[in-house]
GROMACS .gro file of C-alpha atoms in nm:
model
   64
    1MET     CA    1  17.381   5.235  12.686
    2LYS     CA    2  17.466   4.848  12.676
    3ALA     CA    3  17.399   4.666  12.352
    4ASN     CA    4  17.174   4.360  12.365
    5ILE     CA    5  17.331   4.136  12.103
    6SER     CA    6  17.136   3.830  11.987
    7LEU     CA    7  17.239   3.699  11.646
    8ASN     CA    8  17.071   3.413  11.450
    9GLN     CA    9  17.279   3.148  11.312
   10ARG     CA   10  17.330   3.311  10.973
   11GLN     CA   11  17.418   3.640  11.117
   12SER     CA   12  17.678   3.475  11.356
   13GLU     CA   13  17.832   3.294  11.099
   14PHE     CA   14  17.858   3.597  10.863
   15LEU     CA   15  17.999   3.831  11.149
   16ARG     CA   16  18.249   3.546  11.266
   17ASP     CA   17  18.382   3.507  10.900
   18LEU     CA   18  18.408   3.902  10.870
   19LEU     CA   19  18.600   3.939  11.201
   20HIS     CA   20  18.818   3.665  11.099
   21THR     CA   21  18.942   3.862  10.805
   22ILE     CA   22  19.042   4.161  11.031
   23HIS     CA   23  19.177   4.172  11.375
   24PRO     CA   24  18.862   4.088  11.601
   25GLU     CA   25  19.060   4.188  11.923
   26HIS     CA   26  19.041   4.553  11.795
   27ILE     CA   27  18.667   4.544  11.739
   28ILE     CA   28  18.614   4.379  12.091
   29ASP     CA   29  18.839   4.631  12.257
   30PHE     CA   30  18.660   4.910  12.101
   31LEU     CA   31  18.327   4.783  12.241
   32VAL     CA   32  18.459   4.710  12.587
   33ASP     CA   33  18.663   5.032  12.618
   34ASN     CA   34  18.372   5.241  12.522
   35ASP     CA   35  18.129   5.065  12.765
   36ILE     CA   36  17.932   4.927  12.476
   37LEU     CA   37  17.971   4.557  12.616
   38ASP     CA   38  18.027   4.459  12.969
   39ASP     CA   39  18.254   4.161  13.054
   40GLU     CA   40  17.970   3.913  13.053
   41ASP     CA   41  17.834   4.036  12.725
   42THR     CA   42  18.184   4.019  12.563
   43LYS     CA   43  18.223   3.658  12.693
   44ASN     CA   44  17.874   3.575  12.550
   45LEU     CA   45  17.972   3.732  12.219
   46LEU     CA   46  18.317   3.569  12.208
   47LYS     CA   47  18.161   3.216  12.264
   48GLN     CA   48  17.898   3.285  12.014
   49LEU     CA   49  18.111   3.393  11.722
   50GLU     CA   50  18.400   3.165  11.812
   51ILE     CA   51  18.641   3.404  11.722
   52MET     CA   52  18.858   3.398  12.028
   53ASP     CA   53  18.855   3.202  12.379
   54PRO     CA   54  18.724   3.427  12.619
   55GLU     CA   55  18.968   3.334  12.893
   56TYR     CA   56  19.243   3.431  12.647
   57TYR     CA   57  19.095   3.756  12.550
   58PHE     CA   58  19.056   3.865  12.929
   59GLY     CA   59  19.410   3.719  13.021
   60VAL     CA   60  19.565   3.924  12.732
   61LYS     CA   61  19.371   4.242  12.814
   62ASN     CA   62  19.416   4.217  13.190
   63ALA     CA   63  19.796   4.162  13.162
   64GLY     CA   64  19.833   4.457  12.927
   0.00000   0.00000   0.00000
């Protein structure tokens, strides 16, 4: 089942700040690897949270 993620500004800022205190790539990897997010959802979430450039994320993930 895919997650439909839509955050308001306050939630987005909170989650972005929280993810900056840990390793956001681990959280995103978990969501992607467990089919919770598809590629488009992942790109949208990365852009919304401003935690990592989507092109960088997919470049590293696809290279590994």
